[in-house]
């Protein structure tokens, strides 16, 4: 801990090297070169209306949601969803835990999904963040 002096007394601050934060946030060894292998995650928020009608989608896509793809065998990669609420990750085969870590304008995050990525296959997932509308 380092003390920083100001005109009104001491302020305590913890300084963390930026290189450590960068290394923890992303591991390029899980990114694959094969576009036919990986995970396509769609993040939506809902409900968007208090009345749910059978057969009608009561969700909207979430742009700029933060998604983490963590390989159980080691490594992780973080992406943001596009305007359609989709995050596409080409990944090396393995078992992944897919977690929405930030979902703008919602109250609760969805539970993570565990997915097996197999060479030559893309897995499609959908996760719904809760708006709290009832």
PDB file of C-alpha atoms in Angstrom:
ATOM      1  CA  UNK A   1       0.000   0.000   0.000  1.00  0.00           C
ATOM      2  CA  UNK A   2       1.273   3.444  -0.830  1.00  0.00           C
ATOM      3  CA  UNK A   3       0.298   6.676   0.888  1.00  0.00           C
ATOM      4  CA  UNK A   4      -0.448   9.643  -1.299  1.00  0.00           C
ATOM      5  CA  UNK A   5      -0.405  13.047   0.406  1.00  0.00           C
ATOM      6  CA  UNK A   6      -2.946  15.668  -0.486  1.00  0.00           C
ATOM      7  CA  UNK A   7      -3.849  18.994   1.035  1.00  0.00           C
ATOM      8  CA  UNK A   8      -6.442  17.337   3.293  1.00  0.00           C
ATOM      9  CA  UNK A   9      -4.460  14.439   4.714  1.00  0.00           C
ATOM     10  CA  UNK A  10      -3.256  11.032   3.539  1.00  0.00           C
ATOM     11  CA  UNK A  11      -5.098   8.962   0.968  1.00  0.00           C
ATOM     12  CA  UNK A  12      -4.374   5.232   0.864  1.00  0.00           C
ATOM     13  CA  UNK A  13      -4.126   3.616  -2.546  1.00  0.00           C
ATOM     14  CA  UNK A  14      -3.302   0.158  -3.771  1.00  0.00           C
ATOM     15  CA  UNK A  15      -1.269   0.251  -6.949  1.00  0.00           C
ATOM     16  CA  UNK A  16      -1.603  -2.755  -9.267  1.00  0.00           C
ATOM     17  CA  UNK A  17       0.646  -3.155 -12.291  1.00  0.00           C
ATOM     18  CA  UNK A  18      -1.360  -2.852 -15.515  1.00  0.00           C
ATOM     19  CA  UNK A  19       0.504  -5.776 -17.094  1.00  0.00           C
ATOM     20  CA  UNK A  20      -0.943  -8.158 -14.504  1.00  0.00           C
ATOM     21  CA  UNK A  21      -4.523  -7.075 -15.276  1.00  0.00           C
ATOM     22  CA  UNK A  22      -3.979  -7.491 -19.011  1.00  0.00           C
ATOM     23  CA  UNK A  23      -2.520 -10.983 -18.635  1.00  0.00           C
ATOM     24  CA  UNK A  24      -5.450 -12.146 -16.510  1.00  0.00           C
ATOM     25  CA  UNK A  25      -8.112 -10.770 -18.883  1.00  0.00           C
ATOM     26  CA  UNK A  26      -7.193 -12.612 -22.064  1.00  0.00           C
ATOM     27  CA  UNK A  27      -5.279 -15.675 -23.120  1.00  0.00           C
ATOM     28  CA  UNK A  28      -4.648 -16.004 -26.851  1.00  0.00           C
ATOM     29  CA  UNK A  29      -3.862 -19.747 -26.597  1.00  0.00           C
ATOM     30  CA  UNK A  30      -7.618 -20.557 -26.657  1.00  0.00           C
ATOM     31  CA  UNK A  31      -8.351 -18.568 -29.833  1.00  0.00           C
ATOM     32  CA  UNK A  32      -8.676 -20.825 -32.850  1.00  0.00           C
ATOM     33  CA  UNK A  33      -7.853 -20.245 -36.512  1.00  0.00           C
ATOM     34  CA  UNK A  34     -10.781 -22.343 -37.786  1.00  0.00           C
ATOM     35  CA  UNK A  35     -13.936 -20.180 -38.182  1.00  0.00           C
ATOM     36  CA  UNK A  36     -16.056 -23.363 -38.215  1.00  0.00           C
ATOM     37  CA  UNK A  37     -15.024 -24.178 -34.613  1.00  0.00           C
ATOM     38  CA  UNK A  38     -16.249 -22.125 -31.664  1.00  0.00           C
ATOM     39  CA  UNK A  39     -19.199 -20.563 -29.883  1.00  0.00           C
ATOM     40  CA  UNK A  40     -21.828 -18.047 -30.998  1.00  0.00           C
ATOM     41  CA  UNK A  41     -23.527 -16.527 -27.958  1.00  0.00           C
ATOM     42  CA  UNK A  42     -26.627 -14.349 -28.220  1.00  0.00           C
ATOM     43  CA  UNK A  43     -27.311 -12.183 -25.154  1.00  0.00           C
ATOM     44  CA  UNK A  44     -30.837 -10.855 -24.674  1.00  0.00           C
ATOM     45  CA  UNK A  45     -32.632  -8.988 -21.891  1.00  0.00           C
ATOM     46  CA  UNK A  46     -36.127  -9.676 -20.727  1.00  0.00           C
ATOM     47  CA  UNK A  47     -38.854  -9.505 -19.997  1.00  0.00           C
ATOM     48  CA  UNK A  48     -39.354  -6.192 -21.784  1.00  0.00           C
ATOM     49  CA  UNK A  49     -43.132  -6.099 -21.177  1.00  0.00           C
ATOM     50  CA  UNK A  50     -44.980  -6.997 -17.969  1.00  0.00           C
ATOM     51  CA  UNK A  51     -47.528  -9.053 -19.926  1.00  0.00           C
ATOM     52  CA  UNK A  52     -46.156 -12.178 -21.590  1.00  0.00           C
ATOM     53  CA  UNK A  53     -48.171 -13.503 -24.516  1.00  0.00           C
ATOM     54  CA  UNK A  54     -47.775 -17.110 -25.591  1.00  0.00           C
ATOM     55  CA  UNK A  55     -45.701 -17.432 -28.741  1.00  0.00           C
ATOM     56  CA  UNK A  56     -44.273 -13.893 -28.566  1.00  0.00           C
ATOM     57  CA  UNK A  57     -40.646 -13.152 -27.790  1.00  0.00           C
ATOM     58  CA  UNK A  58     -40.473 -10.839 -24.773  1.00  0.00           C
ATOM     59  CA  UNK A  59     -36.765 -10.014 -25.096  1.00  0.00           C
ATOM     60  CA  UNK A  60     -34.414  -7.632 -26.884  1.00  0.00           C
ATOM     61  CA  UNK A  61     -30.768  -8.147 -27.917  1.00  0.00           C
ATOM     62  CA  UNK A  62     -28.138  -6.590 -25.656  1.00  0.00           C
ATOM     63  CA  UNK A  63     -25.355  -4.640 -27.358  1.00  0.00           C
ATOM     64  CA  UNK A  64     -22.053  -4.195 -25.491  1.00  0.00           C
ATOM     65  CA  UNK A  65     -22.609  -7.014 -22.992  1.00  0.00           C
ATOM     66  CA  UNK A  66     -19.299  -8.415 -21.752  1.00  0.00           C
ATOM     67  CA  UNK A  67     -18.868 -12.154 -22.202  1.00  0.00           C
ATOM     68  CA  UNK A  68     -16.095 -14.403 -20.910  1.00  0.00           C
ATOM     69  CA  UNK A  69     -15.138 -17.702 -22.540  1.00  0.00           C
ATOM     70  CA  UNK A  70     -13.056 -19.674 -19.977  1.00  0.00           C
ATOM     71  CA  UNK A  71     -11.500 -22.966 -21.013  1.00  0.00           C
ATOM     72  CA  UNK A  72     -11.444 -25.507 -18.190  1.00  0.00           C
ATOM     73  CA  UNK A  73      -8.091 -26.775 -19.487  1.00  0.00           C
ATOM     74  CA  UNK A  74      -6.707 -23.241 -19.022  1.00  0.00           C
ATOM     75  CA  UNK A  75      -7.069 -19.832 -20.653  1.00  0.00           C
ATOM     76  CA  UNK A  76      -9.828 -17.284 -21.153  1.00  0.00           C
ATOM     77  CA  UNK A  77     -11.005 -14.694 -23.648  1.00  0.00           C
ATOM     78  CA  UNK A  78     -13.385 -11.751 -23.189  1.00  0.00           C
ATOM     79  CA  UNK A  79     -15.576 -10.209 -25.901  1.00  0.00           C
ATOM     80  CA  UNK A  80     -18.386  -7.656 -26.175  1.00  0.00           C
ATOM     81  CA  UNK A  81     -21.609  -8.373 -28.024  1.00  0.00           C
ATOM     82  CA  UNK A  82     -22.421  -6.539 -31.243  1.00  0.00           C
ATOM     83  CA  UNK A  83     -25.620  -4.538 -31.972  1.00  0.00           C
ATOM     84  CA  UNK A  84     -27.523  -7.819 -32.512  1.00  0.00           C
ATOM     85  CA  UNK A  85     -26.426  -9.060 -29.070  1.00  0.00           C
ATOM     86  CA  UNK A  86     -24.041 -11.655 -30.537  1.00  0.00           C
ATOM     87  CA  UNK A  87     -20.499 -12.538 -29.478  1.00  0.00           C
ATOM     88  CA  UNK A  88     -18.701 -14.924 -31.861  1.00  0.00           C
ATOM     89  CA  UNK A  89     -15.578 -16.682 -30.663  1.00  0.00           C
ATOM     90  CA  UNK A  90     -13.458 -19.031 -32.784  1.00  0.00           C
ATOM     91  CA  UNK A  91     -11.908 -21.295 -30.153  1.00  0.00           C
ATOM     92  CA  UNK A  92      -9.693 -24.351 -29.914  1.00  0.00           C
ATOM     93  CA  UNK A  93     -11.554 -27.544 -28.973  1.00  0.00           C
ATOM     94  CA  UNK A  94     -12.166 -28.071 -25.251  1.00  0.00           C
ATOM     95  CA  UNK A  95     -14.651 -27.503 -22.461  1.00  0.00           C
ATOM     96  CA  UNK A  96     -15.649 -23.882 -21.849  1.00  0.00           C
ATOM     97  CA  UNK A  97     -17.627 -22.004 -19.227  1.00  0.00           C
ATOM     98  CA  UNK A  98     -19.433 -19.124 -20.948  1.00  0.00           C
ATOM     99  CA  UNK A  99     -20.353 -16.272 -18.609  1.00  0.00           C
ATOM    100  CA  UNK A 100     -22.031 -12.923 -19.174  1.00  0.00           C
ATOM    101  CA  UNK A 101     -20.106 -10.669 -16.773  1.00  0.00           C
ATOM    102  CA  UNK A 102     -21.755  -7.316 -17.658  1.00  0.00           C
ATOM    103  CA  UNK A 103     -25.226  -6.773 -19.092  1.00  0.00           C
ATOM    104  CA  UNK A 104     -26.137  -3.071 -19.494  1.00  0.00           C
ATOM    105  CA  UNK A 105     -29.502  -1.856 -18.159  1.00  0.00           C
ATOM    106  CA  UNK A 106     -30.458  -5.117 -16.437  1.00  0.00           C
ATOM    107  CA  UNK A 107     -30.790  -6.248 -12.816  1.00  0.00           C
ATOM    108  CA  UNK A 108     -29.466  -9.819 -12.872  1.00  0.00           C
ATOM    109  CA  UNK A 109     -26.988 -11.843 -14.912  1.00  0.00           C
ATOM    110  CA  UNK A 110     -27.770 -15.288 -16.319  1.00  0.00           C
ATOM    111  CA  UNK A 111     -26.154 -18.450 -14.960  1.00  0.00           C
ATOM    112  CA  UNK A 112     -23.029 -19.557 -16.853  1.00  0.00           C
ATOM    113  CA  UNK A 113     -23.232 -22.371 -19.421  1.00  0.00           C
ATOM    114  CA  UNK A 114     -20.691 -25.164 -19.794  1.00  0.00           C
ATOM    115  CA  UNK A 115     -20.114 -26.069 -23.445  1.00  0.00           C
ATOM    116  CA  UNK A 116     -18.005 -28.670 -25.234  1.00  0.00           C
ATOM    117  CA  UNK A 117     -16.330 -27.209 -28.338  1.00  0.00           C
ATOM    118  CA  UNK A 118     -15.599 -29.860 -30.957  1.00  0.00           C
ATOM    119  CA  UNK A 119     -13.398 -29.354 -34.020  1.00  0.00           C
ATOM    120  CA  UNK A 120     -15.448 -28.327 -37.062  1.00  0.00           C
ATOM    121  CA  UNK A 121     -18.576 -27.396 -35.065  1.00  0.00           C
ATOM    122  CA  UNK A 122     -19.994 -24.086 -33.852  1.00  0.00           C
ATOM    123  CA  UNK A 123     -22.130 -24.158 -30.727  1.00  0.00           C
ATOM    124  CA  UNK A 124     -25.014 -21.655 -30.512  1.00  0.00           C
ATOM    125  CA  UNK A 125     -26.062 -20.399 -27.076  1.00  0.00           C
ATOM    126  CA  UNK A 126     -28.583 -17.877 -25.804  1.00  0.00           C
ATOM    127  CA  UNK A 127     -28.381 -16.268 -22.373  1.00  0.00           C
ATOM    128  CA  UNK A 128     -31.026 -13.943 -20.938  1.00  0.00           C
ATOM    129  CA  UNK A 129     -30.279 -11.108 -18.521  1.00  0.00           C
ATOM    130  CA  UNK A 130     -33.171 -10.223 -16.213  1.00  0.00           C
ATOM    131  CA  UNK A 131     -34.681  -6.728 -16.499  1.00  0.00           C
ATOM    132  CA  UNK A 132     -36.796  -7.105 -13.382  1.00  0.00           C
ATOM    133  CA  UNK A 133     -39.974  -6.133 -15.242  1.00  0.00           C
ATOM    134  CA  UNK A 134     -42.950  -8.074 -13.883  1.00  0.00           C
TER     135      UNK A 134
END
